[in-house]
Short mmCIF file of C-alpha atoms in Angstrom, two decimals:
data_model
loop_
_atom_site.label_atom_id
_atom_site.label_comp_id
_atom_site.label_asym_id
_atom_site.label_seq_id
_atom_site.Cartn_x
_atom_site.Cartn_y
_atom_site.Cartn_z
CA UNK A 1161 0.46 -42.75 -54.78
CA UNK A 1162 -1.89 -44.88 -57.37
CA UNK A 1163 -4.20 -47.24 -57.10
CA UNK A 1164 -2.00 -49.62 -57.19
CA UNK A 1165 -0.29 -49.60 -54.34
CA UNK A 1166 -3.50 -50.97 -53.04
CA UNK A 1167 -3.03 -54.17 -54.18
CA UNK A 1168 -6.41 -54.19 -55.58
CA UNK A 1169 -8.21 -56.56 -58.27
CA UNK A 1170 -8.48 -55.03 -61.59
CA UNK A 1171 -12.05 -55.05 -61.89
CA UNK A 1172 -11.48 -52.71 -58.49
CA UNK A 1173 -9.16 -50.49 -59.80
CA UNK A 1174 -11.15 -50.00 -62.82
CA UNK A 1175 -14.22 -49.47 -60.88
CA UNK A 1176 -12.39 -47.20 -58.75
CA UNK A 1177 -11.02 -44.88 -61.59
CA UNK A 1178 -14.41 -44.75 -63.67
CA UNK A 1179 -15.79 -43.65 -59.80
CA UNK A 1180 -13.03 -40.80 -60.20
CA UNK A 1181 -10.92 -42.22 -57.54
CA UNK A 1182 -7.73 -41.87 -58.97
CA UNK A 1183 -5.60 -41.54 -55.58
CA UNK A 1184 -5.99 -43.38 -52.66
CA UNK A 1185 -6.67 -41.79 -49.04
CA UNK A 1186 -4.39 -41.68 -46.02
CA UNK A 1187 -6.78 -44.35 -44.49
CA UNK A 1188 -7.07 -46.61 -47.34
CA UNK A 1189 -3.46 -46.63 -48.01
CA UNK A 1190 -2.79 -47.36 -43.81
CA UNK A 1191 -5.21 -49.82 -43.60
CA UNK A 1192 -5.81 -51.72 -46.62
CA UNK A 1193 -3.14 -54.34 -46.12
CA UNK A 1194 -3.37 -54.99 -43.10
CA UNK A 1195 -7.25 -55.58 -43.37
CA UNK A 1196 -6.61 -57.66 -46.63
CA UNK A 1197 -4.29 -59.70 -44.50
CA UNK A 1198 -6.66 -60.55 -41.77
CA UNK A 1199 -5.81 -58.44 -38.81
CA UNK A 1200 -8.12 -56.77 -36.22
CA UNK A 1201 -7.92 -52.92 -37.29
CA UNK A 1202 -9.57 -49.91 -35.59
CA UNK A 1203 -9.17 -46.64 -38.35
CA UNK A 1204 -9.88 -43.22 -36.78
CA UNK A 1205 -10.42 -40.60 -39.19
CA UNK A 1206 -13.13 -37.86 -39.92
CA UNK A 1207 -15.84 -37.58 -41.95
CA UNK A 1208 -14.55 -37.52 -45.50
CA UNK A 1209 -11.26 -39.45 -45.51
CA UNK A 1210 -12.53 -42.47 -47.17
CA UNK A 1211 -13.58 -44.89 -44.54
CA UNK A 1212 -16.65 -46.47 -46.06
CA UNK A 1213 -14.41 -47.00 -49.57
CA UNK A 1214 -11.66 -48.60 -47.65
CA UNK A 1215 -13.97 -51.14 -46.04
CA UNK A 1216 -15.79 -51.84 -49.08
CA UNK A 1217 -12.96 -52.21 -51.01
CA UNK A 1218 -11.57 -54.52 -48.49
CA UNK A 1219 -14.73 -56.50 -48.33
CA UNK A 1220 -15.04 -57.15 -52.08
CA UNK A 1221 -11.37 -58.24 -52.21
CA UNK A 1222 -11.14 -60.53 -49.14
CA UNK A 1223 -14.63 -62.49 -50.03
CA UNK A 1224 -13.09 -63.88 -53.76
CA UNK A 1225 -16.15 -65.80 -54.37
CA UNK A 1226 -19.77 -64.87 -54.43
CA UNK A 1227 -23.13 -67.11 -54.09
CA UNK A 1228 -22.57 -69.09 -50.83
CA UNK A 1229 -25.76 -69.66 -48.46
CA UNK A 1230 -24.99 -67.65 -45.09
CA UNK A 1231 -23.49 -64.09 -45.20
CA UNK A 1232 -19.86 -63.34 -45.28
CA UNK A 1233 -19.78 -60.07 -44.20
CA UNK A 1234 -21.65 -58.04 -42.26
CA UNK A 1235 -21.85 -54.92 -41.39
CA UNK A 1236 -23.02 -52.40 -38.69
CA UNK A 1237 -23.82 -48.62 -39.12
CA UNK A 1238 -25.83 -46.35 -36.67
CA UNK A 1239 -28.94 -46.22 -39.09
CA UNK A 1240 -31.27 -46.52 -41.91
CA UNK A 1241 -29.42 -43.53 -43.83
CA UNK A 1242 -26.00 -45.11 -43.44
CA UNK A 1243 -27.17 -48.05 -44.80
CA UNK A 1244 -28.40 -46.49 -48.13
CA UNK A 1245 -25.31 -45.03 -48.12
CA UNK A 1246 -22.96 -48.16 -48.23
CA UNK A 1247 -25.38 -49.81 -50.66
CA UNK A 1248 -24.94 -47.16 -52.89
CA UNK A 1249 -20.98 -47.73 -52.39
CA UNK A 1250 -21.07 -51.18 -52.81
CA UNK A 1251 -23.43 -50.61 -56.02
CA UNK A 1252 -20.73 -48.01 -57.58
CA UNK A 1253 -17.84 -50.68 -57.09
CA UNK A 1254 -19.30 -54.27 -57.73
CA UNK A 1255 -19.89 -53.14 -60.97
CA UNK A 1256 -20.38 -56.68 -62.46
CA UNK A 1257 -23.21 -57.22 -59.18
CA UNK A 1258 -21.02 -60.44 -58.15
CA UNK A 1259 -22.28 -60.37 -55.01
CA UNK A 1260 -25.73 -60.22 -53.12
CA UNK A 1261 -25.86 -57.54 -51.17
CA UNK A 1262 -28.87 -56.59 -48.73
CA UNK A 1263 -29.96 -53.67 -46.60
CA UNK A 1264 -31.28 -54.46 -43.67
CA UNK A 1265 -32.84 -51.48 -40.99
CA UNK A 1266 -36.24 -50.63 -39.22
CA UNK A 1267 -37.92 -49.53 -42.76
CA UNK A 1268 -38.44 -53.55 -43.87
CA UNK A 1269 -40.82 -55.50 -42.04
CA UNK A 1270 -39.10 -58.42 -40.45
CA UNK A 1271 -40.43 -61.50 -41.95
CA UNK A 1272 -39.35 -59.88 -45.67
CA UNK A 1273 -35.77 -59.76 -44.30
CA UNK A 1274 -36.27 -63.37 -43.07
CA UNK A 1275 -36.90 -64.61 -46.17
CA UNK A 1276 -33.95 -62.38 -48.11
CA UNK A 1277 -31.34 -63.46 -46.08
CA UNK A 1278 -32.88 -67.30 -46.38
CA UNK A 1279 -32.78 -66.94 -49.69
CA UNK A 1280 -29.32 -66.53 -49.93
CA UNK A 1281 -26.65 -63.53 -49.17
CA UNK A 1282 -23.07 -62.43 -49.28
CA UNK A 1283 -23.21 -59.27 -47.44
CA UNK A 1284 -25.14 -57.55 -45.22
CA UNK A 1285 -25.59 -54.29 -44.25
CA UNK A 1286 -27.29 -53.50 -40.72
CA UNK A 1287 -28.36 -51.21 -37.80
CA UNK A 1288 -27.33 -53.73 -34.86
CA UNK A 1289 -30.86 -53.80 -32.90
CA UNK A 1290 -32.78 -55.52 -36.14
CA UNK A 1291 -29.66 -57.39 -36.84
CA UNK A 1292 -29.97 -58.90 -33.50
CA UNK A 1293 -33.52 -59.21 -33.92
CA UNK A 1294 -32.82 -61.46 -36.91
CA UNK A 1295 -30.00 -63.19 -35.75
CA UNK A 1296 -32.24 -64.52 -32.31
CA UNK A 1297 -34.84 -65.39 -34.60
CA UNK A 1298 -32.38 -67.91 -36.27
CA UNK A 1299 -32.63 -65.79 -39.55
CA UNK A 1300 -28.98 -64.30 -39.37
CA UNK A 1301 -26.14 -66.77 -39.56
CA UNK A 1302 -23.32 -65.59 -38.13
CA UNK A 1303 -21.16 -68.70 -38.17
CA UNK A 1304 -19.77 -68.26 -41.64
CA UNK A 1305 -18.82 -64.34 -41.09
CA UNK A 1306 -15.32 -63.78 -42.38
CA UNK A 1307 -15.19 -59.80 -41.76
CA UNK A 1308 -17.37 -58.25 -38.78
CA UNK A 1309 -16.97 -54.66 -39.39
CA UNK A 1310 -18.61 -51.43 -37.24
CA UNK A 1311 -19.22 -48.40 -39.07
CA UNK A 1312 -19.22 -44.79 -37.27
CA UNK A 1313 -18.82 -46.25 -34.04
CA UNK A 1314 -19.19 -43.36 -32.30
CA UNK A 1315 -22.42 -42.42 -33.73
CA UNK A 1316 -23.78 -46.56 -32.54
CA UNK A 1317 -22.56 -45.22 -29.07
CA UNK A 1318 -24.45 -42.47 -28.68
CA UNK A 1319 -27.48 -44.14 -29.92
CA UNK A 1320 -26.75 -46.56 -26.98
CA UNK A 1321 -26.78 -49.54 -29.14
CA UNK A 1322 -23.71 -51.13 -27.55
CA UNK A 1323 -25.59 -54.36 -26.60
CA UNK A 1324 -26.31 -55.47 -30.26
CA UNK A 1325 -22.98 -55.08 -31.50
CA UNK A 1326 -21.33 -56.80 -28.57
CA UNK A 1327 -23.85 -59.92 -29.06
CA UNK A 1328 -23.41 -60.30 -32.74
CA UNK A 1329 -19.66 -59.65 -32.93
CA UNK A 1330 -18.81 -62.33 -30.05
CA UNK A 1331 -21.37 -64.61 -31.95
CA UNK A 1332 -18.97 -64.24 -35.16
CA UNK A 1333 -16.29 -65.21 -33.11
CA UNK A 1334 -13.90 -66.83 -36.01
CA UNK A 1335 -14.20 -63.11 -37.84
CA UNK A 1336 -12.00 -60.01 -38.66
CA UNK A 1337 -13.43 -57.57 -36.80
CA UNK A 1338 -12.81 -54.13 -38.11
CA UNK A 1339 -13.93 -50.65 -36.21
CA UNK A 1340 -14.55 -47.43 -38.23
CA UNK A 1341 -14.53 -44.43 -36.32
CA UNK A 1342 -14.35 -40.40 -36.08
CA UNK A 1343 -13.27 -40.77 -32.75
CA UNK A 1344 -12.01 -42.99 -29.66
CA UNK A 1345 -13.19 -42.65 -26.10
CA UNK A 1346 -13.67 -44.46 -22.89
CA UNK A 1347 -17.13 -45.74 -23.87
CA UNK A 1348 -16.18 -46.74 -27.39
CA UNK A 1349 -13.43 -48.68 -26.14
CA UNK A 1350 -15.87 -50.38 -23.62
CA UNK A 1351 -18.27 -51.61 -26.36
CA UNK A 1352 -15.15 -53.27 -28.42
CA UNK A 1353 -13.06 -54.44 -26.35
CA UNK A 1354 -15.31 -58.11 -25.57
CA UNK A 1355 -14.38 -59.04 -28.91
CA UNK A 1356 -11.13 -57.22 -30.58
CA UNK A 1357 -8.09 -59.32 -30.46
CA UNK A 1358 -5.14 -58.48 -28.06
CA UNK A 1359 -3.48 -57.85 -32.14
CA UNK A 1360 -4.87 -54.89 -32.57
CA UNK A 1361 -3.98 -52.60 -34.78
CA UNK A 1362 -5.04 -48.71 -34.04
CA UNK A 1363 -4.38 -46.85 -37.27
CA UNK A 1364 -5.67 -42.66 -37.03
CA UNK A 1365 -5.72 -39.87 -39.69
CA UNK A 1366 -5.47 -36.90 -38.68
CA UNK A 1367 -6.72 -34.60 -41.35
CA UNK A 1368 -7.83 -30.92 -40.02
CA UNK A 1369 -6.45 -29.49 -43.25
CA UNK A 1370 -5.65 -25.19 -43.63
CA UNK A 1371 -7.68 -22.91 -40.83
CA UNK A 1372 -10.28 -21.72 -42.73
CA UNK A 1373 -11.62 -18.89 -40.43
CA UNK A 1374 -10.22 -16.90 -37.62
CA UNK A 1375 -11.25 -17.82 -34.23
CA UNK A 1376 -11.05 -16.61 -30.60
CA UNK A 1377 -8.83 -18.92 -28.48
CA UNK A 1378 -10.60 -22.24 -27.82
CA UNK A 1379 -10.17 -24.37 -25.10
CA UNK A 1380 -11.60 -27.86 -24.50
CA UNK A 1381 -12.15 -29.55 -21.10
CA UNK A 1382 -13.30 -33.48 -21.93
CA UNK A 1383 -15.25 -34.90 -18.79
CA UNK A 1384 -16.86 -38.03 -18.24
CA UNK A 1385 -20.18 -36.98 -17.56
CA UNK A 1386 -22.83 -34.23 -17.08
CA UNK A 1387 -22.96 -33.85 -13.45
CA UNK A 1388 -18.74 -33.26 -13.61
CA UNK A 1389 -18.90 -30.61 -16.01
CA UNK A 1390 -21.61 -28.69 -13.63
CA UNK A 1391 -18.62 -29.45 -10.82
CA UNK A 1392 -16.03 -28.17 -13.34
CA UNK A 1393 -18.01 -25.24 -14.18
CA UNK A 1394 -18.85 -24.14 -10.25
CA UNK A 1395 -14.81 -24.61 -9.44
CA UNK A 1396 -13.64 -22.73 -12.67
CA UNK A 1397 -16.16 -19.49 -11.99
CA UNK A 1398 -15.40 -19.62 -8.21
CA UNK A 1399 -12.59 -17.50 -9.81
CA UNK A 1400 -14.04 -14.54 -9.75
CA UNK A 1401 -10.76 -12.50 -10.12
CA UNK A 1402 -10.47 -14.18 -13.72
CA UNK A 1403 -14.03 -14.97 -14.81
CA UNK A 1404 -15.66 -11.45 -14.26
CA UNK A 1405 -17.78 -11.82 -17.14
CA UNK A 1406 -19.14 -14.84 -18.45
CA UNK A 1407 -21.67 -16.31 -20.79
CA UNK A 1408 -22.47 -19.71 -20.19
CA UNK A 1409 -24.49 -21.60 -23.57
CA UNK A 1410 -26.58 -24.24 -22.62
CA UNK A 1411 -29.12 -26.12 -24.67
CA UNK A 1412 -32.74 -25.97 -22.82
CA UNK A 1413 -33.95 -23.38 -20.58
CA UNK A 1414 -34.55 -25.89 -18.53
CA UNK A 1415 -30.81 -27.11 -18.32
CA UNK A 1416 -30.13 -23.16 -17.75
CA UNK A 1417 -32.38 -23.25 -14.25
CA UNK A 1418 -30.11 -26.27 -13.25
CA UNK A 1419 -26.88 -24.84 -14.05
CA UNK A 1420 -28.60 -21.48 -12.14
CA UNK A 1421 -29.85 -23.67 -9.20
CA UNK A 1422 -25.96 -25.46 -8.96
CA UNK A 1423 -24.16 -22.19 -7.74
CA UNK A 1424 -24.15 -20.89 -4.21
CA UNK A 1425 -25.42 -17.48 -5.08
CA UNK A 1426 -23.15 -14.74 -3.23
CA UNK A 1427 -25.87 -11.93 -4.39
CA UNK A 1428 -28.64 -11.83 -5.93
CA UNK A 1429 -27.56 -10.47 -9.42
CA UNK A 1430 -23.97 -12.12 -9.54
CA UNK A 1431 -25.21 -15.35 -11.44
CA UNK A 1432 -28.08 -14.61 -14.03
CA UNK A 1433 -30.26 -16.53 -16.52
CA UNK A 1434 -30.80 -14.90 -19.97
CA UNK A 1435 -34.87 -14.74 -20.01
CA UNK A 1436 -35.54 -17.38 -17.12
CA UNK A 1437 -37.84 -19.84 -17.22
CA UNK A 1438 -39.68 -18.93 -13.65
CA UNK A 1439 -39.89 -15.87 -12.86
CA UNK A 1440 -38.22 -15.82 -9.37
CA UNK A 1441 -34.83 -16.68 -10.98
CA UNK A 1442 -32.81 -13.73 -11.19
CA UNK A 1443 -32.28 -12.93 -15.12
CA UNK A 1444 -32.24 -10.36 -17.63
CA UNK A 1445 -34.47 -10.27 -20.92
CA UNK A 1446 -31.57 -7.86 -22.60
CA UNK A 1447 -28.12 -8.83 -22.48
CA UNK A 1448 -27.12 -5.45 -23.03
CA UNK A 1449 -28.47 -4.83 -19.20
CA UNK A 1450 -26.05 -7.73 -18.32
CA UNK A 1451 -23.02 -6.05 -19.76
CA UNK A 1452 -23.60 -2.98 -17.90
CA UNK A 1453 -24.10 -4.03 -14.32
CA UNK A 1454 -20.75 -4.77 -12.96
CA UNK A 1455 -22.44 -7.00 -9.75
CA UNK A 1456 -23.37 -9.57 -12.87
CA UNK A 1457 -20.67 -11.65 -13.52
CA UNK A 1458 -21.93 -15.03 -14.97
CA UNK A 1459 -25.16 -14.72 -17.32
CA UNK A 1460 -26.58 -18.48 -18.59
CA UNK A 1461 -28.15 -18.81 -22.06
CA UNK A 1462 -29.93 -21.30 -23.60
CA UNK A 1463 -29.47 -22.24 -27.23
CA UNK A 1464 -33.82 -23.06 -27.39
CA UNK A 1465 -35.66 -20.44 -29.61
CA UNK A 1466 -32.48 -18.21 -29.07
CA UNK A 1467 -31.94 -15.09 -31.75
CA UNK A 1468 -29.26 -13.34 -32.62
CA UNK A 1469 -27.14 -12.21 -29.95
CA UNK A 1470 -24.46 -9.91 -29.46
CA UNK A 1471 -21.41 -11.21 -27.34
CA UNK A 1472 -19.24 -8.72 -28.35
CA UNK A 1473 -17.35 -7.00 -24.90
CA UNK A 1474 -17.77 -10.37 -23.10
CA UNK A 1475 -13.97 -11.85 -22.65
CA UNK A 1476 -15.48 -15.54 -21.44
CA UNK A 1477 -17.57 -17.80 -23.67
CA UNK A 1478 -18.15 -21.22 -22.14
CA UNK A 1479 -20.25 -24.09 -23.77
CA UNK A 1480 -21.39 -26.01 -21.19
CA UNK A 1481 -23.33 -28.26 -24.14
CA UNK A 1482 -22.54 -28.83 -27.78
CA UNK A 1483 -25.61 -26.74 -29.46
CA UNK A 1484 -26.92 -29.69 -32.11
CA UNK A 1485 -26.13 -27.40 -34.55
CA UNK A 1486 -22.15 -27.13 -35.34
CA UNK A 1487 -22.80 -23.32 -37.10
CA UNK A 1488 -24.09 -21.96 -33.54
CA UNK A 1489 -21.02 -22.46 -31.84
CA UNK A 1490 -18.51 -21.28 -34.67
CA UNK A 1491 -20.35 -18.17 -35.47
CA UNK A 1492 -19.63 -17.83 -31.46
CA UNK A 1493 -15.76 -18.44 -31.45
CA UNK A 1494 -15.55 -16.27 -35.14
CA UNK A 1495 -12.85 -13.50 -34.31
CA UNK A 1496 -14.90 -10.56 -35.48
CA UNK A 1497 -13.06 -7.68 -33.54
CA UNK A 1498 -9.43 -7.49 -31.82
CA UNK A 1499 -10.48 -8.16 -28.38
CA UNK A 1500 -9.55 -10.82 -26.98
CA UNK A 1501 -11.86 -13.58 -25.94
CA UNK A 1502 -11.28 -17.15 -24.64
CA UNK A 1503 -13.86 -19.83 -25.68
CA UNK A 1504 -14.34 -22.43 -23.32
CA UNK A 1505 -16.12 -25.67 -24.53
CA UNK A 1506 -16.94 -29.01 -22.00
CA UNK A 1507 -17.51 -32.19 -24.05
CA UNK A 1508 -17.93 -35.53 -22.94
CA UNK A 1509 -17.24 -38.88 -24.77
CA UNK A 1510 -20.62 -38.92 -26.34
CA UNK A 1511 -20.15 -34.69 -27.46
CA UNK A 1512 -16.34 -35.27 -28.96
CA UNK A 1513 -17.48 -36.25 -32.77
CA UNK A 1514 -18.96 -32.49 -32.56
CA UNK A 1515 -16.18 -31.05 -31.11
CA UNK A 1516 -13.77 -32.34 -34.05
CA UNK A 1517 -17.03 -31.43 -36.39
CA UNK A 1518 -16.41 -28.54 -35.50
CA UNK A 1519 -12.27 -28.30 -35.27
CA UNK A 1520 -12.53 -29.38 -39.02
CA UNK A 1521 -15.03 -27.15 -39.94
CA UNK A 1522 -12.63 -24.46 -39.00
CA UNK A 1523 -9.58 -25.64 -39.00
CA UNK A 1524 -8.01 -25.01 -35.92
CA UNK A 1525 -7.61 -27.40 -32.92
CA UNK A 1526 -9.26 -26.96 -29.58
CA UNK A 1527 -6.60 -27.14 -26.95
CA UNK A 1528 -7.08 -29.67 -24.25
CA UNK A 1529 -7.00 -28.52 -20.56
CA UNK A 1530 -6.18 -30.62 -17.59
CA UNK A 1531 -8.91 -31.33 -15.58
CA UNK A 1532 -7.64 -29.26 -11.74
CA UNK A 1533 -6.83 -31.87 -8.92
CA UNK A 1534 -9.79 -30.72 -6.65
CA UNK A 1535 -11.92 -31.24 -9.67
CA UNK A 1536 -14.82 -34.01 -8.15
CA UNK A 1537 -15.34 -36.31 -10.84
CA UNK A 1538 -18.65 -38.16 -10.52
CA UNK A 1539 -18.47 -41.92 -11.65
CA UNK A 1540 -18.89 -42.63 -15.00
CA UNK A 1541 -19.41 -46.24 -14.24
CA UNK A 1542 -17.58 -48.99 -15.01
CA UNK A 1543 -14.43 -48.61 -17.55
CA UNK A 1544 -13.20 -51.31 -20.04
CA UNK A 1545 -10.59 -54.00 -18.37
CA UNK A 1546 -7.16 -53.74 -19.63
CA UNK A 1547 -5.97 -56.46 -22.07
CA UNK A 1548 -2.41 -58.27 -21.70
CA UNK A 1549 -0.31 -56.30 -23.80
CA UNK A 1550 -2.19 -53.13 -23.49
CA UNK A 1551 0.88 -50.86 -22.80
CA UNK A 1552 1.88 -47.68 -23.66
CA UNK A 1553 3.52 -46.87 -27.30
CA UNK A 1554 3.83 -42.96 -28.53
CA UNK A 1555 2.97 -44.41 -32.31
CA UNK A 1556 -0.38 -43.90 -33.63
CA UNK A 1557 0.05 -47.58 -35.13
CA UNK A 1558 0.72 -50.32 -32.43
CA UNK A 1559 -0.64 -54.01 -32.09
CA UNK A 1560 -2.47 -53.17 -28.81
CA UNK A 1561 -6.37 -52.76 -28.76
CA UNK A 1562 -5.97 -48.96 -27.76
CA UNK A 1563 -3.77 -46.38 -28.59
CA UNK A 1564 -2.46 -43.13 -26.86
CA UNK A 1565 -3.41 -39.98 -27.52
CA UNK A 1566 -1.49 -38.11 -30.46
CA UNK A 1567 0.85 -35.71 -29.37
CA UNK A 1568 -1.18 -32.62 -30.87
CA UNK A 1569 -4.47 -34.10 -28.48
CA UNK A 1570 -2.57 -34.46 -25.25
CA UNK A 1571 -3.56 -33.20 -21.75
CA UNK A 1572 0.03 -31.64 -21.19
CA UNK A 1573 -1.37 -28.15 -19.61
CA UNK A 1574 -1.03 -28.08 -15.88
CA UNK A 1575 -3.70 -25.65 -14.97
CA UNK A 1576 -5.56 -24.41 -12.10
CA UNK A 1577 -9.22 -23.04 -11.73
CA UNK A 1578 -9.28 -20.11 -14.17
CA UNK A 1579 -7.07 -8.73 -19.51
CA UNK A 1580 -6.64 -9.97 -22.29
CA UNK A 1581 -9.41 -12.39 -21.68
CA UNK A 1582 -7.37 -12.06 -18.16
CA UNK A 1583 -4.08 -12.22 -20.29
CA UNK A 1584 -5.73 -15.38 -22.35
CA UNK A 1585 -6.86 -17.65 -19.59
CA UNK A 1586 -3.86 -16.00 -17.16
CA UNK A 1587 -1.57 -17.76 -20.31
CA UNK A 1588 -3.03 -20.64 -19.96
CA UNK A 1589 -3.69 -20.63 -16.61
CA UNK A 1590 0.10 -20.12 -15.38
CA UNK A 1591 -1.67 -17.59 -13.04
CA UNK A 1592 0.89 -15.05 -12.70
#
């Protein structure tokens, strides 16, 4: 497909092919039009796929004329860093500089960014806490926004900066509001749904490309909070039939003494922390010792000031947390001999842009598991209301707010709590 088919100017397109863009991506070629014709648009797609192009391509087309008083556009990303970076986008396509564009973040002290925007702006680009600053110091005019758009959603999520982005979208009520996200959960959708339209459109690329390495099974159990994966955890090793030898990765030591202090202890050496924290918690400081005692069964390690480890012999590895690096847990899941192993990773909303970090890294999916029925999920507070026309639809482009899952990221495993890593998971957990 060419550039083209984009519909773009042909200052754009030039821009664009000097840039050495001489294709467009999936996204930009799903979303373009419909952005350019004024529709509410949420694009899931990784890192890589050509979000920030696509919106400011979109943004440099739909604004036609430059030099007006109060900003057009604005936009939101999670901070100071993504903000260079979609300056330095805009500055590679508005080659002929036809429009003022300002960063705005934490770094600048506030009465400097009083006086740029004052002076006169077209777009802005903004971490939503000193956007709203500005904006309830009368500095930020919202009322002539055309295009609202939110950039790595999921990252403004985790940084818990909701609030902001709520205000200032519902105060540029007569805009296109446009998400751009890696991923799509329960806490994302709470933050947009005040202000997308009913219209919706919920475009997603899925682009996890060849496998690149070979990996142990995987397995991914998505919870809604902390407290339900330490639930999920004490029902799923209750099994001790299937899960007679376990590592369980957390990320403190700290964490690891909770986890320990969660279990009912049978014995005394059945659940063990690797190096404990206090001295009266029943650990090992060589995993080797672990491995050979067959009264251990479930060993927890934490990812702080942890070396080199070797797993190898152990059939069950479950991350309880996402390490903060991606690398710890795929040198982890690496197939580096033929026995079998099953990986076991818990993620909740806030963990899944690592998880599919990490699923593109190697190239392989993590497949979901059904949370069990006697699973007690703790309440993850409120959850966003449904809209009128919020129903069901199997396509991964609908004109609802929200879409369903695709087919190759459905729960559609009815499993139970869980030799060949006990015949993989007793296939799957059939439990035969």
């Amino acid at each position: 497909m060419s550039l083209d088919k984009l519909k773009l100017s042909k200052p754009l397109v030039a821009a664009m092919t000097d840039a050495g863009f001489l294709t467009p991506k999936e996204i930009q070629a799903r979303t373009m039009s419909r952005i350019l014709g004024g529709q509410d648009v949420i694009a899931v797609g990784p890192e890589g796929s050509g979000k920030t192009t696509t919106y400011v391509l979109a943004t440099l087309m739909k604004l036609k004329y430059a030099f007006e008083e109060a900003p057009r556009a604005l936009i939101l990303v999670p901070d100071a860093e993504h903000v260079d970076h979609v300056l330095e986008q805009f500055k590679l396509l508005n080659r002929n500089n036809t429009f003022r564009i300002i960063g705005i973040d934490s770094r600048g002290a506030v009465d400097t960014q009083m006086n740029e925007i004052t002076d006169g702006v077209d777009i802005i680009v903004a971490v939503p806490d000193r956007a709203r600053a500005l904006y309830l110091k009368l500095a930020l005019n919202t009322n002539k926004i055309q295009l609202f758009i939110v950039d790595n959603a999921e990252l403004i999520v985790k940084k818990g900066l909701q609030l902001p982005v709520v205000e200032l979208a519902n105060s540029a009520y007569k805009s296109q509001h446009v998400v751009f996200t890696e991923v799509i959960h329960e806490k994302l959708k709470l933050m947009i749904s005040p202000f997308m339209k009913d219209s919706t459109t919920t475009i997603e690329v899925d682009e996890i490309g060849e496998q690149k390495a070979e990996v142990y099974q995987q397995m991914l159990y998505h919870v809604p909070n902390f407290r339900t994966k330490l639930n999920l955890l004490t029902l799923l090793l209750s099994d001790a039939d299937v899960f007679d030898k376990v590592l369980v990765f957390v990320n403190t030591r700290l964490t690891a003494q909770t986890v320990y202090k969660n279990f009912n202890h049978v014995n005394e050496t059945e659940i063990t922390i690797y190096k404990p924290l206090f001295f009266d918690d029943a650990g090992y400081d060589d995993i080797e010792d672990f491995k050979e005692n067959p009264e251990s069964r479930i060993l927890i390690v934490a990812n702080e000031n942890l070396t080199d480890l070797n797993i190898e012999g152990i059939p069950f590895i479950i991350h309880l947390e996402l390490p903060e690096q991606k690398e710890t847990l795929i040198q982890r899941i690496v197939k580096r001999t033929d026995e079998d192993v099953v990986a076991i990773t818990f993620s909740t909303d806030i963990e899944l842009i690592e998880v599919k970090k990490i699923e593109q890294a190697v190239g392989q999916r993590m497949e979901v598991m059904e949370l069990p029925e006697e699973l007690k999920i703790v309440d993850a507070g409120p959850k966003p209301k449904k809209k009128k026309g919020d129903e069901e639809d199997d396509s991964s482009e609908r004109g609802a707010a929200f879409h369903e899952k695709k087919a190759s990221n459905l729960k559609n495993y009815n499993y139970s709590a869980g030799t060949k890593a006990k015949m993989t998971y007793k296939n799957k957990k059939g439990l035969s």
